Amino acid sequence: MSNLILYVPKMSCASCVAKIETAFTQASTERRAIQATVNLADKQVVVSGDISASEAIALIRNVGYDSEQVIDASVAMAQKNRDEDKEYRLRLKQAVAGLSLGIPMMLWGLLGGAMTVTNQQQQIAWGIVGVVTLMVMMLTGRHFYQGMWRAIQAKTANMDTLIVLGTSAAWLYSIMVVAAPTWFPIDTRHVYFEASVMIVGLINLGHALELRARGKTSQAVQGLLGLQVTTANRVTSNGDEQVPIAQLQVGDVLRLKPGERVALDGVVLSGDSLINESMLTGEPNAVPKVEGDSVNAGTVNGNGVLTYRVSARAQDTKLAKIIQLVQQAQTSKMPIGRLTDKISAYFVPAVVVIAIVASVLWYLTGPAPALSHALVVLTSVLIIACPCALGLATPLSIMVSVGRAAQMGVLVRNGEALQTASKVTTVVLDKTGTLTLGQPKVVEMLLLQELDKPSLISDIASLEQHSQHPLADAIIEHATSQNLPLSEPKNVVNILGKGITGRVNGKQYSVGNVALMQDIGIKDLTRVHQQAEQFATLGQTPVFVAIEQQLTAIIAIADPVKPDAQLAVQKMHQAGLKVILLSGDNQQTADAVAKQLGIDSVFAEVLPEDKQNKVKLLQQQGEIVAMVGDGINDAPALMSADVGMAMGSGTDVAIESADFTLLSSRLMVIADTLLLAKASMRNIKQNLFGAFVYNTLGIPVAAGLLFPFTGMLLSPVVAGAAMALSSLTVVTNANRLRSVKLS
């Protein structure tokens, strides 16, 4: 299965999107599934399925568009920026040319000048104006005619079809009046040359302003691409040498000087420094790096000097994966967006029919001059109905939202996840590593038998070397801080959600929770119950130790809550969200943390497989659930939740599977992400409401609905200005998400 990204520079409207997606749908068969997702805002098509790049390009060409495959994201972005900058300047020049001719003609008519042909002198004068108008139309509106021709070849219609039909009808009627005025009743010998060039000029001006505003929507990806460096200092036997990134291999040793960006992901070999990772994670504080620590491409070195070994090629770095994910998310569709595309596919043909029917009715039944009125109605309906705003309403908001999230250190999987997140009613939080720092420490060890404490700690830590639980790290760290020797255990068994067993130095150890103690046959825990409860009420997790099925010790481990945890929970409550703690820890410890933070309810002593059931239970109760966990241990619950949010580390597994990956460890990001999702959907609905209302109300007005009450018809020039303004309004509204307050 391939996954292609194609750049289609000539896409311009919602009907373009529908044509391209339909072409791929029709090419799909039972044996070969092909799916295309089009992002009009970024002019990209993501194609998934069993199809080659050449075949995909051919399919797009068959419906009237040239395209090219995106191989390098930075090159593609640079090309898009160049294309849009070039198009912006061209559209601006075309707008000036069209308006420079159209405005004087319009003022002539408004100030009392004759806009009719009643004698030979007027016939000659308006004939010259007609020829000049045609030349300006061809020079400034050529792209509309090319777009219409592509649509005709593909046996479809698009926005260009409406513009060309409307302006051409106005010009053809006018030139016929000039060429043969006697064919027309005297009160219908009105010319509309100013409308033709004014409409083309105004639409070009709207496109230019839209391109300028739209350029801001992709700033997040441009910023991420700007983090990629092109060269690095490679350490060789002959000294350092500066080489292009493309020539570096996994295993190469690079030197990182003060102030430089990390070139590729790697592991520190020597030196120590502070690395600013805020551009990737949103974390404000620099992170200390020493031997053995990992560094990521795009992050910025402080004052120290580091050498590090490359662990990933340029296309495999975390930064590269983040850029790819952000671009894919920006190109993705929301359910609400797919509905819009379907409507738009039928919109243009329907508008053409409405325009023809309305103009015929005006000609047959309307007041004099009926022919002039019919032409005004035909032109106005065609122009005002252009569905540009409709096609941009959803994708622009997605682009800005996903980019804003990336700047916060949040990776959004797709647009659908963003829409679902806007409806979340309950946030379920894992405890260890999510609410807490995930760096637990041993705070007390209670011996229940007379044993050598250092030897016991050494044996327990030796066994815990084979555990992946965060509490195991606390015990190991406790042993190593005392320089205690660790040995290799035998017959190790990890029991999910309970603990670990194994033989160390000839003794059978069991280390874990109450459930594990009961499993190995220790039934009576009353003598330690009070002590365990005391630990738990202090927010400390009791870990039980048994040797040869005899309870030997209790280790109290505390994992401090994150500094912003309480404020984050408060912010979620202020947003109307219910907050639930879901933990495998004992009830008293979980309750202590929940009470400290103001969490609504607690599910404690829950096994990983039961976490999934708790999430499903909440869903059955009508809640829309966002589950926040570490992305690996909580995988079943994350997958079952309406929205899965992988917290903290940003591992490859989390980046590739979670709906949202929170690269930052700050809990405030959770609330901000859900608030951004709500703001995004609110913004999209505003855009769609504006676009739908504009077309819904605009078409009847252009068709003359208000004429019986006001005696006026909507001018084609006003219709063209309104159409251009509606697109610009959508773009401007979408860009408000870049600075919307998330509180």
mmCIF file of N, CA and C in Angstrom, residues 5-99:
data_model
loop_
_atom_site.group_PDB
_atom_site.id
_atom_site.type_symbol
_atom_site.label_atom_id
_atom_site.label_comp_id
_atom_site.label_asym_id
_atom_site.label_seq_id
_atom_site.Cartn_x
_atom_site.Cartn_y
_atom_site.Cartn_z
ATOM 1 N N ILE A 5 1.511 12.024 -1.644
ATOM 2 C CA ILE A 5 1.038 13.400 -1.494
ATOM 3 C C ILE A 5 1.313 14.113 -2.810
ATOM 4 N N LEU A 6 0.268 14.687 -3.398
ATOM 5 C CA LEU A 6 0.391 15.381 -4.674
ATOM 6 C C LEU A 6 0.034 16.852 -4.495
ATOM 7 N N TYR A 7 0.769 17.696 -5.175
ATOM 8 C CA TYR A 7 0.526 19.145 -5.137
ATOM 9 C C TYR A 7 -0.201 19.531 -6.421
ATOM 10 N N VAL A 8 -1.383 20.161 -6.280
ATOM 11 C CA VAL A 8 -2.212 20.536 -7.430
ATOM 12 C C VAL A 8 -2.410 22.054 -7.400
ATOM 13 N N PRO A 9 -1.532 22.811 -8.057
ATOM 14 C CA PRO A 9 -1.537 24.267 -7.911
ATOM 15 C C PRO A 9 -2.778 24.971 -8.446
ATOM 16 N N LYS A 10 -3.500 24.356 -9.386
ATOM 17 C CA LYS A 10 -4.621 25.043 -10.033
ATOM 18 C C LYS A 10 -5.973 24.778 -9.366
ATOM 19 N N MET A 11 -6.001 24.027 -8.269
ATOM 20 C CA MET A 11 -7.270 23.848 -7.555
ATOM 21 C C MET A 11 -7.738 25.190 -7.006
ATOM 22 N N SER A 12 -9.046 25.469 -7.137
ATOM 23 C CA SER A 12 -9.501 26.782 -6.689
ATOM 24 C C SER A 12 -10.825 26.789 -5.941
ATOM 25 N N CYS A 13 -11.603 25.697 -6.019
ATOM 26 C CA CYS A 13 -12.927 25.762 -5.400
ATOM 27 C C CYS A 13 -13.387 24.381 -4.942
ATOM 28 N N ALA A 14 -14.544 24.367 -4.278
ATOM 29 C CA ALA A 14 -15.067 23.123 -3.721
ATOM 30 C C ALA A 14 -15.392 22.097 -4.800
ATOM 31 N N SER A 15 -15.815 22.566 -5.985
ATOM 32 C CA SER A 15 -16.132 21.604 -7.041
ATOM 33 C C SER A 15 -14.868 20.931 -7.570
ATOM 34 N N CYS A 16 -13.716 21.630 -7.488
ATOM 35 C CA CYS A 16 -12.434 21.003 -7.846
ATOM 36 C C CYS A 16 -12.168 19.818 -6.925
ATOM 37 N N VAL A 17 -12.421 20.033 -5.635
ATOM 38 C CA VAL A 17 -12.225 18.978 -4.639
ATOM 39 C C VAL A 17 -13.091 17.776 -4.972
ATOM 40 N N ALA A 18 -14.370 18.034 -5.254
ATOM 41 C CA ALA A 18 -15.307 16.947 -5.532
ATOM 42 C C ALA A 18 -14.894 16.159 -6.771
ATOM 43 N N LYS A 19 -14.434 16.862 -7.809
ATOM 44 C CA LYS A 19 -14.033 16.177 -9.049
ATOM 45 C C LYS A 19 -12.851 15.245 -8.822
ATOM 46 N N ILE A 20 -11.850 15.741 -8.093
ATOM 47 C CA ILE A 20 -10.638 14.942 -7.878
ATOM 48 C C ILE A 20 -10.945 13.732 -6.998
ATOM 49 N N GLU A 21 -11.683 13.946 -5.915
ATOM 50 C CA GLU A 21 -12.012 12.817 -5.031
ATOM 51 C C GLU A 21 -12.881 11.788 -5.744
ATOM 52 N N THR A 22 -13.803 12.259 -6.575
ATOM 53 C CA THR A 22 -14.660 11.346 -7.329
ATOM 54 C C THR A 22 -13.849 10.520 -8.318
ATOM 55 N N ALA A 23 -12.849 11.137 -8.937
ATOM 56 C CA ALA A 23 -12.003 10.418 -9.905
ATOM 57 C C ALA A 23 -11.314 9.232 -9.252
ATOM 58 N N PHE A 24 -10.826 9.417 -8.042
ATOM 59 C CA PHE A 24 -10.149 8.317 -7.342
ATOM 60 C C PHE A 24 -11.152 7.281 -6.837
ATOM 61 N N THR A 25 -12.315 7.747 -6.421
ATOM 62 C CA THR A 25 -13.352 6.806 -5.971
ATOM 63 C C THR A 25 -13.783 5.892 -7.113
ATOM 64 N N GLN A 26 -13.942 6.463 -8.309
ATOM 65 C CA GLN A 26 -14.348 5.671 -9.475
ATOM 66 C C GLN A 26 -13.251 4.712 -9.923
ATOM 67 N N ALA A 27 -11.990 5.059 -9.635
ATOM 68 C CA ALA A 27 -10.878 4.182 -10.007
ATOM 69 C C ALA A 27 -10.697 3.038 -9.015
ATOM 70 N N SER A 28 -11.358 3.149 -7.865
ATOM 71 C CA SER A 28 -11.249 2.118 -6.835
ATOM 72 C C SER A 28 -12.136 0.922 -7.180
ATOM 73 N N THR A 29 -11.641 -0.276 -6.916
ATOM 74 C CA THR A 29 -12.394 -1.503 -7.166
ATOM 75 C C THR A 29 -12.352 -2.383 -5.924
ATOM 76 N N GLU A 30 -13.037 -3.524 -5.993
ATOM 77 C CA GLU A 30 -13.021 -4.459 -4.861
ATOM 78 C C GLU A 30 -11.618 -4.993 -4.612
ATOM 79 N N ARG A 31 -10.874 -5.164 -5.683
ATOM 80 C CA ARG A 31 -9.519 -5.702 -5.543
ATOM 81 C C ARG A 31 -8.492 -4.626 -5.235
ATOM 82 N N ARG A 32 -8.825 -3.408 -5.557
ATOM 83 C CA ARG A 32 -7.857 -2.327 -5.375
ATOM 84 C C ARG A 32 -8.572 -1.108 -4.795
ATOM 85 N N ALA A 33 -8.430 -0.933 -3.484
ATOM 86 C CA ALA A 33 -9.079 0.196 -2.812
ATOM 87 C C ALA A 33 -8.183 1.428 -2.890
ATOM 88 N N ILE A 34 -8.745 2.524 -3.356
ATOM 89 C CA ILE A 34 -8.005 3.783 -3.472
ATOM 90 C C ILE A 34 -8.839 4.882 -2.830
ATOM 91 N N GLN A 35 -8.183 5.704 -2.046
ATOM 92 C CA GLN A 35 -8.886 6.808 -1.394
ATOM 93 C C GLN A 35 -8.053 8.071 -1.505
ATOM 94 N N ALA A 36 -8.708 9.172 -1.847
ATOM 95 C CA ALA A 36 -8.018 10.463 -1.961
ATOM 96 C C ALA A 36 -8.676 11.477 -1.045
ATOM 97 N N THR A 37 -7.854 12.223 -0.328
ATOM 98 C CA THR A 37 -8.347 13.302 0.527
ATOM 99 C C THR A 37 -7.705 14.604 0.049
ATOM 100 N N VAL A 38 -8.544 15.576 -0.272
ATOM 101 C CA VAL A 38 -8.065 16.828 -0.853
ATOM 102 C C VAL A 38 -8.119 17.946 0.172
ATOM 103 N N ASN A 39 -7.037 18.698 0.253
ATOM 104 C CA ASN A 39 -7.008 19.896 1.096
ATOM 105 C C ASN A 39 -6.922 21.110 0.175
ATOM 106 N N LEU A 40 -8.059 21.779 -0.012
ATOM 107 C CA LEU A 40 -8.098 22.937 -0.902
ATOM 108 C C LEU A 40 -7.209 24.059 -0.396
ATOM 109 N N ALA A 41 -7.170 24.239 0.920
ATOM 110 C CA ALA A 41 -6.385 25.332 1.499
ATOM 111 C C ALA A 41 -4.903 25.182 1.185
ATOM 112 N N ASP A 42 -4.389 23.944 1.208
ATOM 113 C CA ASP A 42 -2.972 23.701 0.968
ATOM 114 C C ASP A 42 -2.704 23.196 -0.441
ATOM 115 N N LYS A 43 -3.793 23.004 -1.219
ATOM 116 C CA LYS A 43 -3.693 22.533 -2.605
ATOM 117 C C LYS A 43 -2.946 21.210 -2.702
ATOM 118 N N GLN A 44 -3.246 20.317 -1.777
ATOM 119 C CA GLN A 44 -2.607 18.997 -1.757
ATOM 120 C C GLN A 44 -3.653 17.896 -1.779
ATOM 121 N N VAL A 45 -3.252 16.759 -2.348
ATOM 122 C CA VAL A 45 -4.095 15.564 -2.376
ATOM 123 C C VAL A 45 -3.301 14.427 -1.754
ATOM 124 N N VAL A 46 -3.832 13.814 -0.703
ATOM 125 C CA VAL A 46 -3.204 12.650 -0.083
ATOM 126 C C VAL A 46 -3.923 11.410 -0.616
ATOM 127 N N VAL A 47 -3.178 10.543 -1.298
ATOM 128 C CA VAL A 47 -3.752 9.353 -1.926
ATOM 129 C C VAL A 47 -3.234 8.122 -1.193
ATOM 130 N N SER A 48 -4.140 7.295 -0.720
ATOM 131 C CA SER A 48 -3.759 6.052 -0.058
ATOM 132 C C SER A 48 -4.354 4.890 -0.829
ATOM 133 N N GLY A 49 -3.591 3.818 -0.934
ATOM 134 C CA GLY A 49 -4.079 2.640 -1.642
ATOM 135 C C GLY A 49 -3.058 2.102 -2.621
ATOM 136 N N ASP A 50 -3.475 1.140 -3.382
ATOM 137 C CA ASP A 50 -2.597 0.452 -4.336
ATOM 138 C C ASP A 50 -2.583 1.217 -5.656
ATOM 139 N N ILE A 51 -1.778 2.261 -5.707
ATOM 140 C CA ILE A 51 -1.716 3.095 -6.899
ATOM 141 C C ILE A 51 -0.345 3.760 -6.977
ATOM 142 N N SER A 52 0.181 3.884 -8.173
ATOM 143 C CA SER A 52 1.494 4.508 -8.363
ATOM 144 C C SER A 52 1.333 6.012 -8.507
ATOM 145 N N ALA A 53 2.442 6.727 -8.350
ATOM 146 C CA ALA A 53 2.400 8.182 -8.465
ATOM 147 C C ALA A 53 1.998 8.610 -9.875
ATOM 148 N N SER A 54 2.541 7.931 -10.876
ATOM 149 C CA SER A 54 2.232 8.296 -12.268
ATOM 150 C C SER A 54 0.753 8.079 -12.581
ATOM 151 N N GLU A 55 0.186 6.995 -12.051
ATOM 152 C CA GLU A 55 -1.231 6.716 -12.287
ATOM 153 C C GLU A 55 -2.100 7.746 -11.576
ATOM 154 N N ALA A 56 -1.712 8.131 -10.355
ATOM 155 C CA ALA A 56 -2.471 9.140 -9.613
ATOM 156 C C ALA A 56 -2.430 10.485 -10.335
ATOM 157 N N ILE A 57 -1.260 10.850 -10.839
ATOM 158 C CA ILE A 57 -1.111 12.110 -11.583
ATOM 159 C C ILE A 57 -1.969 12.085 -12.847
ATOM 160 N N ALA A 58 -2.014 10.921 -13.509
ATOM 161 C CA ALA A 58 -2.826 10.778 -14.723
ATOM 162 C C ALA A 58 -4.312 10.930 -14.410
ATOM 163 N N LEU A 59 -4.766 10.355 -13.287
ATOM 164 C CA LEU A 59 -6.172 10.474 -12.898
ATOM 165 C C LEU A 59 -6.563 11.934 -12.674
ATOM 166 N N ILE A 60 -5.664 12.672 -12.019
ATOM 167 C CA ILE A 60 -5.940 14.091 -11.765
ATOM 168 C C ILE A 60 -5.926 14.875 -13.073
ATOM 169 N N ARG A 61 -5.012 14.502 -13.984
ATOM 170 C CA ARG A 61 -4.948 15.184 -15.286
ATOM 171 C C ARG A 61 -6.230 14.952 -16.084
ATOM 172 N N ASN A 62 -6.822 13.759 -15.939
ATOM 173 C CA ASN A 62 -8.042 13.430 -16.679
ATOM 174 C C ASN A 62 -9.234 14.304 -16.292
ATOM 175 N N VAL A 63 -9.197 14.860 -15.079
ATOM 176 C CA VAL A 63 -10.285 15.757 -14.680
ATOM 177 C C VAL A 63 -9.867 17.222 -14.787
ATOM 178 N N GLY A 64 -8.738 17.466 -15.488
ATOM 179 C CA GLY A 64 -8.397 18.831 -15.867
ATOM 180 C C GLY A 64 -7.343 19.548 -15.061
ATOM 181 N N TYR A 65 -6.527 18.821 -14.269
ATOM 182 C CA TYR A 65 -5.538 19.512 -13.430
ATOM 183 C C TYR A 65 -4.163 18.857 -13.549
ATOM 184 N N ASP A 66 -3.153 19.700 -13.612
ATOM 185 C CA ASP A 66 -1.780 19.199 -13.542
ATOM 186 C C ASP A 66 -1.390 19.059 -12.074
ATOM 187 N N SER A 67 -0.546 18.065 -11.773
ATOM 188 C CA SER A 67 -0.112 17.857 -10.391
ATOM 189 C C SER A 67 1.294 17.297 -10.382
ATOM 190 N N GLU A 68 1.929 17.310 -9.219
ATOM 191 C CA GLU A 68 3.255 16.726 -9.055
ATOM 192 C C GLU A 68 3.369 16.115 -7.669
ATOM 193 N N GLN A 69 4.187 15.058 -7.575
ATOM 194 C CA GLN A 69 4.319 14.358 -6.304
ATOM 195 C C GLN A 69 5.189 15.153 -5.343
ATOM 196 N N VAL A 70 4.785 15.175 -4.084
ATOM 197 C CA VAL A 70 5.569 15.822 -3.032
ATOM 198 C C VAL A 70 6.516 14.785 -2.439
ATOM 199 N N ILE A 71 7.808 14.973 -2.673
ATOM 200 C CA ILE A 71 8.827 14.060 -2.138
ATOM 201 C C ILE A 71 9.416 14.625 -0.854
ATOM 202 N N ASP A 72 9.814 15.880 -0.908
ATOM 203 C CA ASP A 72 10.430 16.555 0.228
ATOM 204 C C ASP A 72 9.485 17.658 0.709
ATOM 205 N N ALA A 73 9.055 17.572 1.957
ATOM 206 C CA ALA A 73 8.070 18.527 2.483
ATOM 207 C C ALA A 73 8.573 19.967 2.414
ATOM 208 N N SER A 74 9.860 20.175 2.738
ATOM 209 C CA SER A 74 10.394 21.536 2.747
ATOM 210 C C SER A 74 10.457 22.108 1.334
ATOM 211 N N VAL A 75 10.830 21.258 0.360
ATOM 212 C CA VAL A 75 10.879 21.698 -1.040
ATOM 213 C C VAL A 75 9.479 22.028 -1.532
ATOM 214 N N ALA A 76 8.514 21.157 -1.182
ATOM 215 C CA ALA A 76 7.129 21.373 -1.604
ATOM 216 C C ALA A 76 6.570 22.661 -1.010
ATOM 217 N N MET A 77 6.870 22.896 0.274
ATOM 218 C CA MET A 77 6.376 24.112 0.924
ATOM 219 C C MET A 77 6.983 25.356 0.282
ATOM 220 N N ALA A 78 8.279 25.292 -0.022
ATOM 221 C CA ALA A 78 8.939 26.425 -0.666
ATOM 222 C C ALA A 78 8.334 26.682 -2.047
ATOM 223 N N GLN A 79 8.064 25.595 -2.790
ATOM 224 C CA GLN A 79 7.457 25.727 -4.112
ATOM 225 C C GLN A 79 6.064 26.337 -4.013
ATOM 226 N N LYS A 80 5.290 25.873 -3.043
ATOM 227 C CA LYS A 80 3.934 26.407 -2.844
ATOM 228 C C LYS A 80 3.995 27.894 -2.508
ATOM 229 N N ASN A 81 4.927 28.276 -1.643
ATOM 230 C CA ASN A 81 5.054 29.684 -1.268
ATOM 231 C C ASN A 81 5.434 30.541 -2.474
ATOM 232 N N ARG A 82 6.354 30.016 -3.309
ATOM 233 C CA ARG A 82 6.747 30.752 -4.522
ATOM 234 C C ARG A 82 5.572 30.891 -5.475
ATOM 235 N N ASP A 83 4.841 29.785 -5.651
ATOM 236 C CA ASP A 83 3.684 29.815 -6.555
ATOM 237 C C ASP A 83 2.643 30.812 -6.080
ATOM 238 N N GLU A 84 2.360 30.790 -4.764
ATOM 239 C CA GLU A 84 1.329 31.671 -4.239
ATOM 240 C C GLU A 84 1.771 33.136 -4.266
ATOM 241 N N ASP A 85 3.064 33.384 -4.028
ATOM 242 C CA ASP A 85 3.565 34.752 -4.089
ATOM 243 C C ASP A 85 3.485 35.288 -5.517
ATOM 244 N N LYS A 86 3.858 34.424 -6.481
ATOM 245 C CA LYS A 86 3.780 34.801 -7.901
ATOM 246 C C LYS A 86 2.333 35.042 -8.303
ATOM 247 N N GLU A 87 1.426 34.146 -7.853
ATOM 248 C CA GLU A 87 0.009 34.297 -8.185
ATOM 249 C C GLU A 87 -0.574 35.542 -7.530
ATOM 250 N N TYR A 88 -0.150 35.833 -6.306
ATOM 251 C CA TYR A 88 -0.629 37.037 -5.609
ATOM 252 C C TYR A 88 -0.301 38.299 -6.409
ATOM 253 N N ARG A 89 0.954 38.409 -6.846
ATOM 254 C CA ARG A 89 1.365 39.596 -7.605
ATOM 255 C C ARG A 89 0.605 39.684 -8.927
ATOM 256 N N LEU A 90 0.416 38.538 -9.596
ATOM 257 C CA LEU A 90 -0.303 38.516 -10.873
ATOM 258 C C LEU A 90 -1.761 38.928 -10.677
ATOM 259 N N ARG A 91 -2.426 38.362 -9.660
ATOM 260 C CA ARG A 91 -3.836 38.692 -9.433
ATOM 261 C C ARG A 91 -4.006 40.171 -9.076
ATOM 262 N N LEU A 92 -3.041 40.714 -8.353
ATOM 263 C CA LEU A 92 -3.103 42.126 -7.991
ATOM 264 C C LEU A 92 -3.015 43.000 -9.241
ATOM 265 N N LYS A 93 -2.098 42.656 -10.147
ATOM 266 C CA LYS A 93 -1.961 43.411 -11.406
ATOM 267 C C LYS A 93 -3.237 43.291 -12.245
ATOM 268 N N GLN A 94 -3.795 42.072 -12.294
ATOM 269 C CA GLN A 94 -5.019 41.861 -13.068
ATOM 270 C C GLN A 94 -6.182 42.642 -12.464
ATOM 271 N N ALA A 95 -6.237 42.695 -11.131
ATOM 272 C CA ALA A 95 -7.298 43.451 -10.463
ATOM 273 C C ALA A 95 -7.189 44.939 -10.781
ATOM 274 N N VAL A 96 -5.968 45.458 -10.732
ATOM 275 C CA VAL A 96 -5.745 46.886 -11.027
ATOM 276 C C VAL A 96 -6.155 47.196 -12.461
ATOM 277 N N ALA A 97 -5.771 46.317 -13.406
ATOM 278 C CA ALA A 97 -6.105 46.541 -14.816
ATOM 279 C C ALA A 97 -7.614 46.538 -15.029
ATOM 280 N N GLY A 98 -8.296 45.545 -14.448
ATOM 281 C CA GLY A 98 -9.746 45.454 -14.630
ATOM 282 C C GLY A 98 -10.490 46.609 -13.995
ATOM 283 N N LEU A 99 -10.102 46.958 -12.768
ATOM 284 C CA LEU A 99 -10.792 48.035 -12.055
ATOM 285 C C LEU A 99 -10.461 49.402 -12.647
#
